[in-house]
Short mmCIF file of C-alpha atoms in Angstrom, two decimals:
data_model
loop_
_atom_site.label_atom_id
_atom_site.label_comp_id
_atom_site.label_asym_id
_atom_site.label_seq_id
_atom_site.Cartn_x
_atom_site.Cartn_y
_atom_site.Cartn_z
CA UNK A 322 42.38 14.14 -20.05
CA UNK A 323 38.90 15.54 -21.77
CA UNK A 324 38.45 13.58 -24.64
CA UNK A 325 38.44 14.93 -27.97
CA UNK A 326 35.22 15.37 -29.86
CA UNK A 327 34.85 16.10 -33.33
CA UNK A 328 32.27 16.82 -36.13
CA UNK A 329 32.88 16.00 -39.43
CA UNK A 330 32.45 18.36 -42.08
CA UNK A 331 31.69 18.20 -45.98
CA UNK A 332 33.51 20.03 -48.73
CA UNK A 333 31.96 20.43 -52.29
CA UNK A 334 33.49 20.44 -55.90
CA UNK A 335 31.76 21.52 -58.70
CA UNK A 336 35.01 21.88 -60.98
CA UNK A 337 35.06 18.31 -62.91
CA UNK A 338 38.04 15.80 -61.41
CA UNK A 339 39.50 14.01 -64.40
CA UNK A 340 39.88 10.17 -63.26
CA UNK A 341 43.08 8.26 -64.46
CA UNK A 342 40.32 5.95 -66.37
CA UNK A 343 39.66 8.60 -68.91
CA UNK A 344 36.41 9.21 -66.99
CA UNK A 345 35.42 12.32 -65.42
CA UNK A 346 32.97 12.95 -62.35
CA UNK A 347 31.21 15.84 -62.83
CA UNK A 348 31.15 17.23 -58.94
CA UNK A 349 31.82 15.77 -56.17
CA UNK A 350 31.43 16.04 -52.14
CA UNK A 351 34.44 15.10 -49.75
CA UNK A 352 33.90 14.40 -45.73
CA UNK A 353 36.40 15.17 -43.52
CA UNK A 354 37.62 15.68 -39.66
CA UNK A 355 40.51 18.28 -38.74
CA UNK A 356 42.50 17.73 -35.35
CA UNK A 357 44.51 20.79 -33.68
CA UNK A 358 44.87 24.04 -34.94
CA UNK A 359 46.47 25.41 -37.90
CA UNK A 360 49.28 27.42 -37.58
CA UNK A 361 49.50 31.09 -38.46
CA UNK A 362 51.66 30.44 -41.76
CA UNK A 363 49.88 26.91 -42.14
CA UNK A 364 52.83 25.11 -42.13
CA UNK A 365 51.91 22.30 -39.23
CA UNK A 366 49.32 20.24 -41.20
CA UNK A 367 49.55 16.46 -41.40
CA UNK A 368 47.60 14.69 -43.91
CA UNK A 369 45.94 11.00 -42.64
CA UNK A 370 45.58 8.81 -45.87
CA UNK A 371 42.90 5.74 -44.78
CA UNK A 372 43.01 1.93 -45.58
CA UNK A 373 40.18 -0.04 -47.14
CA UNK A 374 37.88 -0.50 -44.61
CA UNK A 375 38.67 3.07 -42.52
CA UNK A 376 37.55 6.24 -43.21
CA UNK A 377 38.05 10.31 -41.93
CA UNK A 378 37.05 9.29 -38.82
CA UNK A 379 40.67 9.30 -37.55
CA UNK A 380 40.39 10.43 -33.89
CA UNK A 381 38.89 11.46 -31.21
CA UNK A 382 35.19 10.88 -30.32
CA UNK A 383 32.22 11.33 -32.84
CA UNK A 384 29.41 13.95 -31.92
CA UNK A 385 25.72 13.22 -31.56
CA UNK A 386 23.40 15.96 -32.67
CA UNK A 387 23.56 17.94 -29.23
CA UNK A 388 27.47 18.00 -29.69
CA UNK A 389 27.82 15.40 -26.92
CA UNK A 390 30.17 12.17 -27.24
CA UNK A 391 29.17 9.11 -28.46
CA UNK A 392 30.89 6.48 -26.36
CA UNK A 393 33.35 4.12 -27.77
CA UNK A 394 33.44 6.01 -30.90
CA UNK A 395 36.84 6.20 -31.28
CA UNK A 396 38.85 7.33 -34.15
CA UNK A 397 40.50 4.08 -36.02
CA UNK A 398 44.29 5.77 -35.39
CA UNK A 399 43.17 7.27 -31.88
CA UNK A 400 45.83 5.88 -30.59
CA UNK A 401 48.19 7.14 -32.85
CA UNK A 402 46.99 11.03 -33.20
CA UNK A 403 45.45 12.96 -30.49
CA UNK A 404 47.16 15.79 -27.45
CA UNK A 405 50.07 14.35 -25.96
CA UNK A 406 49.86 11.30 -28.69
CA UNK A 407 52.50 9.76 -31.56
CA UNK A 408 50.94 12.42 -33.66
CA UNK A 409 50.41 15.16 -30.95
CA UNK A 410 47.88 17.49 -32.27
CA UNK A 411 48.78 20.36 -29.48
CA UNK A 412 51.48 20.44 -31.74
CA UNK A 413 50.05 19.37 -35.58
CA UNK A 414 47.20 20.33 -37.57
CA UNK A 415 45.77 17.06 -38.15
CA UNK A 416 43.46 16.37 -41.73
CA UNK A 417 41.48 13.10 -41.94
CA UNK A 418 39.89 12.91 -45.30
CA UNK A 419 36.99 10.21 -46.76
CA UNK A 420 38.07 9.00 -50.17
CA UNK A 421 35.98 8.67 -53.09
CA UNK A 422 33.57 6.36 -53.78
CA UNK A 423 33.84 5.36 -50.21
CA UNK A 424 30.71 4.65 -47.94
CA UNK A 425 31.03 6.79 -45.20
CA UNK A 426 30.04 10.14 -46.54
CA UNK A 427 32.85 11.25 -49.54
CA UNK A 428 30.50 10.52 -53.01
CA UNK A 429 30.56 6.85 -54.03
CA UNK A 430 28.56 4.02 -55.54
CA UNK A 431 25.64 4.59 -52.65
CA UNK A 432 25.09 8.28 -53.94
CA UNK A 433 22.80 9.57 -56.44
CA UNK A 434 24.29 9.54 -60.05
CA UNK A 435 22.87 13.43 -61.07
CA UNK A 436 22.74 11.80 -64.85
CA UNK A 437 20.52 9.37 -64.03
CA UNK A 438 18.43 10.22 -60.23
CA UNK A 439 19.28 6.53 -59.16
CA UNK A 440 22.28 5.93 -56.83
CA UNK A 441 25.41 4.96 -58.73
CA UNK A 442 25.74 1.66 -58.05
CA UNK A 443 28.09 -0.49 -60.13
CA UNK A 444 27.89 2.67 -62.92
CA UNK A 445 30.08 4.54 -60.61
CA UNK A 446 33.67 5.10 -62.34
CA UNK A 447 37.02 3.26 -61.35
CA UNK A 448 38.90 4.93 -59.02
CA UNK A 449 42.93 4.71 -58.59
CA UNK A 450 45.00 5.66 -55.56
CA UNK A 451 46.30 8.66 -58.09
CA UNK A 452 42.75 9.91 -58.00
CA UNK A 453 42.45 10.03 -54.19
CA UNK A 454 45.50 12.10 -54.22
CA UNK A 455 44.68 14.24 -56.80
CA UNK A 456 41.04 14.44 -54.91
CA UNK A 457 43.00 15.36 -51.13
CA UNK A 458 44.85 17.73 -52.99
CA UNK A 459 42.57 20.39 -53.97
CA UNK A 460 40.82 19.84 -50.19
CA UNK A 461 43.78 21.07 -48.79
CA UNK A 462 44.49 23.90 -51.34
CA UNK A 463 41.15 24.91 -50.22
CA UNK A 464 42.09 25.00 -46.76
CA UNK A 465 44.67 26.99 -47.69
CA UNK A 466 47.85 25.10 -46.96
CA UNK A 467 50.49 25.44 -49.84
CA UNK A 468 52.53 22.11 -48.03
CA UNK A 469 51.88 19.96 -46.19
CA UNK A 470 54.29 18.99 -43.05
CA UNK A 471 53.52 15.39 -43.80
CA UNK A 472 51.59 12.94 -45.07
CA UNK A 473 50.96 9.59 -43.04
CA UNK A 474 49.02 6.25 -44.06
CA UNK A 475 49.26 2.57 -43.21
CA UNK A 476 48.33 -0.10 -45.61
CA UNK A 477 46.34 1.48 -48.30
CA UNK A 478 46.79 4.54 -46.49
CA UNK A 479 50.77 4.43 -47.30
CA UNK A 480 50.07 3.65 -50.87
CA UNK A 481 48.61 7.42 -50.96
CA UNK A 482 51.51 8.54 -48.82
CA UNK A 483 53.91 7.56 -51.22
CA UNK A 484 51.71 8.68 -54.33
CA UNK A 485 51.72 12.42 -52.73
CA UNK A 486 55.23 12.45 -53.06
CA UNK A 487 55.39 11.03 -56.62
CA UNK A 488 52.35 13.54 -57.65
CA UNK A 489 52.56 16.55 -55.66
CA UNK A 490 56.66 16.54 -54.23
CA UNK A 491 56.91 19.54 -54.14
CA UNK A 492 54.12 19.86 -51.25
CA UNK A 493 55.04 17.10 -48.94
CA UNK A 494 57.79 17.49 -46.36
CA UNK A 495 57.49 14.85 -44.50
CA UNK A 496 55.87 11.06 -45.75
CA UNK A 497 55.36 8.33 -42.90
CA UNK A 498 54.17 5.14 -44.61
CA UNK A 499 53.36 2.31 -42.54
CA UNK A 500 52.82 -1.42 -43.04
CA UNK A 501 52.81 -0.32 -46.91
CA UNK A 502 54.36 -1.68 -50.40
CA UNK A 503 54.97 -0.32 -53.34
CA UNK A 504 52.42 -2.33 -54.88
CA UNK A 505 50.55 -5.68 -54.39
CA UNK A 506 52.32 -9.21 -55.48
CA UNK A 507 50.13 -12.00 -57.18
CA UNK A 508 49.48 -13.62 -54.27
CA UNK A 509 47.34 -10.07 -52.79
CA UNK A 510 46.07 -9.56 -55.88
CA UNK A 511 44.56 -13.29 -55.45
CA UNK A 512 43.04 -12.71 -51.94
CA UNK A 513 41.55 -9.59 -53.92
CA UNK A 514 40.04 -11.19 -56.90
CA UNK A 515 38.32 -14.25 -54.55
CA UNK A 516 36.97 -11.71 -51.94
CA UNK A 517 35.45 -9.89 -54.85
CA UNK A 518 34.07 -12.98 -56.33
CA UNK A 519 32.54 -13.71 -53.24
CA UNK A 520 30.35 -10.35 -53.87
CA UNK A 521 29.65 -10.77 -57.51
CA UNK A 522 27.98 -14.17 -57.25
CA UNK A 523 25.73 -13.24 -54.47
CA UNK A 524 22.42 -13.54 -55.95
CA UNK A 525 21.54 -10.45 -54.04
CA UNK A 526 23.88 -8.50 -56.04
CA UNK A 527 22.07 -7.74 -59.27
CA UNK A 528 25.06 -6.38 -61.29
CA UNK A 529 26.12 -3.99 -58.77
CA UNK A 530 22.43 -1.84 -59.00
CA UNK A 531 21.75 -3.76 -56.04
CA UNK A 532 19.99 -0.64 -53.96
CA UNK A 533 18.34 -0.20 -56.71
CA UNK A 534 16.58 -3.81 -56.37
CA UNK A 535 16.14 -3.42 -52.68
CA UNK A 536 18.63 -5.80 -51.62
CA UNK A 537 22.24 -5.92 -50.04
CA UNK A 538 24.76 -8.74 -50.72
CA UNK A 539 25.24 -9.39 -47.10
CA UNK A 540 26.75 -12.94 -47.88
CA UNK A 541 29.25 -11.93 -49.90
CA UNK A 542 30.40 -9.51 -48.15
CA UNK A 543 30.04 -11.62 -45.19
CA UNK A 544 32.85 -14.13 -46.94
CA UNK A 545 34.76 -11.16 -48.13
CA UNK A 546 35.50 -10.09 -44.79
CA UNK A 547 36.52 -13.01 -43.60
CA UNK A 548 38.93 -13.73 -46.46
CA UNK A 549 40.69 -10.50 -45.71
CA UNK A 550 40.50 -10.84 -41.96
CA UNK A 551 42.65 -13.70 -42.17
CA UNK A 552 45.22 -12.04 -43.81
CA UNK A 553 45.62 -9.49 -41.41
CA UNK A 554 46.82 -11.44 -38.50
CA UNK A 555 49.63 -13.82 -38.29
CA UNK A 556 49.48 -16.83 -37.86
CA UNK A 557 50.96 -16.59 -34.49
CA UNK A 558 48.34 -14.56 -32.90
CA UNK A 559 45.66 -16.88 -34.53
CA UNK A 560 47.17 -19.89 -32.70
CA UNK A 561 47.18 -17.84 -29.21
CA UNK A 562 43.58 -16.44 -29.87
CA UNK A 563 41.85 -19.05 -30.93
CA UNK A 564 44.22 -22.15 -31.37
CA UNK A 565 41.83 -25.59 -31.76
CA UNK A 566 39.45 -24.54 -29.22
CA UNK A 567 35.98 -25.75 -29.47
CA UNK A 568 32.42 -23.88 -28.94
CA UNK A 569 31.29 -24.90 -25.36
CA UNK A 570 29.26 -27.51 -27.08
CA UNK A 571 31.66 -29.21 -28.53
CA UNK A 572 33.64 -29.20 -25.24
CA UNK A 573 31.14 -30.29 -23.58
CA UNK A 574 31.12 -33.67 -24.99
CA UNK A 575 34.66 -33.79 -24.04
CA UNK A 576 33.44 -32.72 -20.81
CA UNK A 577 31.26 -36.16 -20.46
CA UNK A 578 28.00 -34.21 -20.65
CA UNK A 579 25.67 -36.84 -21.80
CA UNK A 580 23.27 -34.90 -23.78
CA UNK A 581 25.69 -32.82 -25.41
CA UNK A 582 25.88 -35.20 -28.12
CA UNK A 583 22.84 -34.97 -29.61
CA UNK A 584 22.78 -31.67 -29.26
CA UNK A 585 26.13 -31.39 -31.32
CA UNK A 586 24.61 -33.78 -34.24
CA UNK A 587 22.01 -31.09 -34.35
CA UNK A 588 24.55 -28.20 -34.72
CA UNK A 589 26.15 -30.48 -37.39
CA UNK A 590 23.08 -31.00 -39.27
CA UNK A 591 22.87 -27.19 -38.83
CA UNK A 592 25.94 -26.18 -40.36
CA UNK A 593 26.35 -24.57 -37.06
CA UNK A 594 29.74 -22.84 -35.82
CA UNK A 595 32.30 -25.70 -34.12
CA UNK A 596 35.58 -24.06 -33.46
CA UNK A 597 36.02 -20.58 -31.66
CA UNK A 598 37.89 -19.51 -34.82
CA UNK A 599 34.77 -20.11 -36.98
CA UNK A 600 32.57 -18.10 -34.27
CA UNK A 601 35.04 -14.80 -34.36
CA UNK A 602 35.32 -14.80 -38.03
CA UNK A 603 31.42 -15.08 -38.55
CA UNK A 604 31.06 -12.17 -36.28
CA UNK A 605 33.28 -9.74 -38.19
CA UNK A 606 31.98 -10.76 -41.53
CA UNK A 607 28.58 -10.45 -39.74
CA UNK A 608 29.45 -6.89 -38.69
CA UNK A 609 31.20 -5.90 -41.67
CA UNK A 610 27.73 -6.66 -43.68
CA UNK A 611 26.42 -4.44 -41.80
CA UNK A 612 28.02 -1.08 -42.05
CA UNK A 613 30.05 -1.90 -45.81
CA UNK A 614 28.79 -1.29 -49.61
CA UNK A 615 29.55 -3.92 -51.90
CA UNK A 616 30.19 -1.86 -54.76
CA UNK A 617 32.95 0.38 -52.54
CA UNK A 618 34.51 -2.84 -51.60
CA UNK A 619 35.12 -3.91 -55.20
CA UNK A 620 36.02 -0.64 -56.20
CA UNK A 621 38.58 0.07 -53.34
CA UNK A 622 40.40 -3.22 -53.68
CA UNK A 623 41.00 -2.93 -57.46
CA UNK A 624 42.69 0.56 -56.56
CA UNK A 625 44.89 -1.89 -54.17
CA UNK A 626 45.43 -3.94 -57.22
CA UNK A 627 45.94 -1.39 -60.14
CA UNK A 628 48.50 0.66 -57.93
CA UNK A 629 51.96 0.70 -59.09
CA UNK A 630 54.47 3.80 -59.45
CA UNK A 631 56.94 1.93 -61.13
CA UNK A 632 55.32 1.16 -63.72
CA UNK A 633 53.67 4.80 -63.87
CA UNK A 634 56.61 6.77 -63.56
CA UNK A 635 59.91 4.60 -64.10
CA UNK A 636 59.27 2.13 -66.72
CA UNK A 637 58.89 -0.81 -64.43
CA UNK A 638 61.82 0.95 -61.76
CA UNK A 639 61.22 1.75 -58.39
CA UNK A 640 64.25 3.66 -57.81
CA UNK A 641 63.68 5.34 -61.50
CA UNK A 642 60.07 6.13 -59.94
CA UNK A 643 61.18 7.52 -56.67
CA UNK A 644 63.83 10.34 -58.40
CA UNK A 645 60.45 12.10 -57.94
CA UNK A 646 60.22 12.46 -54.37
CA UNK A 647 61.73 15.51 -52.30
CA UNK A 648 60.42 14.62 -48.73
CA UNK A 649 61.82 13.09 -46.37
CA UNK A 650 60.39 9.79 -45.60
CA UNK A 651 60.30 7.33 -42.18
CA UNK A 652 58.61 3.50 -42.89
CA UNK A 653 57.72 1.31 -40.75
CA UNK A 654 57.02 -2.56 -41.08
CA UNK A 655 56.29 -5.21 -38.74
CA UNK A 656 58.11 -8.95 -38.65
CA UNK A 657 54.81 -11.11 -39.22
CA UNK A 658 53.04 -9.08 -41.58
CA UNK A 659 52.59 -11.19 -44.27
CA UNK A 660 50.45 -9.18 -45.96
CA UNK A 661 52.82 -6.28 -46.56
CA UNK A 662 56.03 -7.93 -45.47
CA UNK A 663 59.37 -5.89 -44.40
CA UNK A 664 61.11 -7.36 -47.85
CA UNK A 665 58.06 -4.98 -49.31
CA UNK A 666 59.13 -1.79 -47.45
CA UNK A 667 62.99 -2.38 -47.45
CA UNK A 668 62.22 -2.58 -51.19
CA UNK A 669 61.25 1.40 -50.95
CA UNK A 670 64.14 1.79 -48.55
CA UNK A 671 66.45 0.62 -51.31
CA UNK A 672 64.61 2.67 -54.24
CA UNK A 673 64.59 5.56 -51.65
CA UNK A 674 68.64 5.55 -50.96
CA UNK A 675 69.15 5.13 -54.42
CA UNK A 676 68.35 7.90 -55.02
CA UNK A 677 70.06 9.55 -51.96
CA UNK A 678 66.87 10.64 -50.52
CA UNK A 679 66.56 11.28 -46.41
CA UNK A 680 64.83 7.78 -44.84
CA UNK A 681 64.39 6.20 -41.76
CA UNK A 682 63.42 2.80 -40.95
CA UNK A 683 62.24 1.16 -38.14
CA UNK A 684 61.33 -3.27 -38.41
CA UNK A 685 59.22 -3.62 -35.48
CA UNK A 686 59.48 -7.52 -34.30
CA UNK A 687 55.59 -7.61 -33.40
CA UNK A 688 53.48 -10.82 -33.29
CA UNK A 689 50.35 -9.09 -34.89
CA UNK A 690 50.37 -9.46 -38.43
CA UNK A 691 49.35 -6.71 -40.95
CA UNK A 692 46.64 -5.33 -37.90
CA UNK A 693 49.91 -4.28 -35.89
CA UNK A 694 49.54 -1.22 -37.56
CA UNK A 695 46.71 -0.17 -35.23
CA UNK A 696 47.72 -1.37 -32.36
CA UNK A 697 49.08 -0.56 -29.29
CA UNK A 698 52.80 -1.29 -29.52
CA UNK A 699 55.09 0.72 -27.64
CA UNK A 700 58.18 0.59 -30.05
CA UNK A 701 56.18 1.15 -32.66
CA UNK A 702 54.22 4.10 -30.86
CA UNK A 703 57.21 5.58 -30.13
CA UNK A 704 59.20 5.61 -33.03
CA UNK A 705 56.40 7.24 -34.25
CA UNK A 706 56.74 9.72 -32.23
CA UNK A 707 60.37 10.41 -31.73
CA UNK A 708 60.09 11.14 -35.64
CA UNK A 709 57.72 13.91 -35.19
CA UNK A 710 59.24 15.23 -32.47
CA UNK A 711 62.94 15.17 -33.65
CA UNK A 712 62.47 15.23 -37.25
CA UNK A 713 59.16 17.07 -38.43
CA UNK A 714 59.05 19.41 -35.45
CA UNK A 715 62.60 20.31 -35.66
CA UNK A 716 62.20 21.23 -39.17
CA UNK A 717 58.91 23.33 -38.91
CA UNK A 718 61.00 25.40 -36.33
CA UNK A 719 64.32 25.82 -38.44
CA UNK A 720 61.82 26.85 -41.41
CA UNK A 721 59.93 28.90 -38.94
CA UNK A 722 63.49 30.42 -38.01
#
């Protein structure tokens, strides 16, 4: 099959967006990628809500400046969304939208505040998963759909899923949250508050007006990474991976080479990398460094930690909060996520059928940890799938009808 190219685009907003801080930015610029074709009454659009370290790159491949494909640029859910896919888009107008004060194009910390001619920095205002929503929402007004047939997320992403139905109900059909909860527990909140640590007290941080200084806190975001990598895969698939194997060094002394030795003291007196598990986790906080702004980081993962509909609209209930919703909802979870574990999403399940609301469920027994939402698992791929196609389509057509 051709693959799928795609170009994002940029949509401006000069009417002020009030921010659940009491703060207000002034104008604002959103980045996004469409999928598919909109439907004469609009009706087919399905909205992709992002985790923390994703963006509106969703699909597809990206396009260099002549239009051509950039290999292995792949969409983060490409799997997931695409012709003939989960999410088929011969079928579904597909949005993919950059949140705010993200790095990869949507205004954030990196951008010039227009008060001040500097970039933003740490002065950019606290964001909340409410004011993505609120954000998305007047995108797609714009684009002139009135609902939406659903919106989808995992992780983060299904924290804004279940927000849009909470905020806007009465312009969500459909809500697919994935790998989600209805809010973090201490222990998340904890994995939050050290990774963020880890950014603050990098000298090269300067109080968040690090661009400003010249410098990037590549070490802390370095140890950031790796703090959340680890809690995205089970412990089951770091035991296959990586287990207790050595660097070849290391082996080789097992090995009986006789100058691997001294050659291992040196790495030693090196602080050099021992175990295979120390090598991959250096190399994705190495990457991360690369491509990641500090500042979004910190501001993203307090939105992680600040969300909690209960407590915004049911007085510390769930099922009081959830009387809101009118979609129709399908989550998923996965057995060895311990990040977002199946107790969190059978919680919503329970708040959900309290209130005799339309829900589906689907526990996928999957070795992969919280990262098994992006993967290629055929259960999960499918139930995916069967819910668009027996649920979602079925009611486009009997509206249609």
């Amino acid at each position: 099959m051709k693959p799928v190219i795609v170009t994002p685009q940029t949509m401006r907003f000069d009417q002020p967006l009030p921010l659940q801080s009491g703060a207000v930015l002034p104008s604002y610029e959103l980045v996004y990628e469409t999928y598919g074709e909109l439907n004469a009454d609009r009706s087919n659009a399905v909205l992709i809500c992002h985790a923390l370290n994703a963006s509106h790159h969703v699909a597809g491949l990206k396009a260099d400046a002549s239009g051509q494909a950039i290999p292995r640029s792949e969409g983060w859910w490409d799997n997931m969304i695409g012709p003939g896919k989960s999410v088929d888009t011969k079928q579904f107008f597909v949005i993919g939208i950059n949140n705010l004060g993200s790095c990869f194009g949507s205004t954030g910390p990196t951008h010039v505040n227009p008060a001040t001619g500097q970039p933003w920095g740490a002065d950019f205002p606290v964001v909340t998963v409410e004011d993505w929503v609120n954000a998305q929402a007047r995108l797609v007004e714009r684009l002139g759909i009135k609902q939406l047939a659903a919106v989808m997320g995992g992780s983060l992403g299904g924290m804004q899923t279940l927000s849009w139905t909470l905020q806007y109900p009465d312009r969500v059909r459909h809500a697919v949250v994935i790998a989600s909860a209805p809010n973090l527990n201490a222990e998340n909140i904890a994995f939050n508050e050290v990774a963020r640590r880890a950014i603050v007290t990098d000298p090269d941080f300067h109080d968040g007006q690090y661009l400003r200084a010249g410098t990037i806190p590549r070490r802390g975001l370095r140890i950031a990474r790796m703090i959340g990598h680890i809690t995205y895969l089970s412990d089951d698939v770091m035991n296959e991976k990586f287990g207790r194997q050595l660097k070849p060094l290391a082996s080789a002394i097992e090995a009986g080479d006789p100058d691997a030795a001294e050659r291992l003291a040196y790495q030693y007196s090196t602080q050099a990398i021992e175990f295979q598990i120390e090598s991959y986790l250096r190399y994705q906080g190495d990457k991360f460094s690369e491509y990641f702004d500090a500042n979004t980081y910190l501001l993203i993962t307090r939105a992680l930690d600040y969300f909690d509909p209960a407590r915004l609209y049911g007085n510390g209930s769930l099922s009081a909060a959830l009387a809101r919703a009118r979609a129709k909802f399908l989550l998923v979870s996965f057995s060895t996520d311990w990040r977002f574990s199946p107790a969190r999403s059978r919680e919503m399940v329970k708040a959900l059928l309290d209130n005799r609301r339309d829900v589906s469920y689907a526990e996928i027994d999957a070795p992969h940890g919280h990262d098994a939402f992006l993967l290629d698992d055929p259960r999960y791929l499918a139930a995916v799938r069967a819910y668009f196609e027996q649920t979602i389509a079925v009611d486009l057509k009997g509206e249609a009808a």
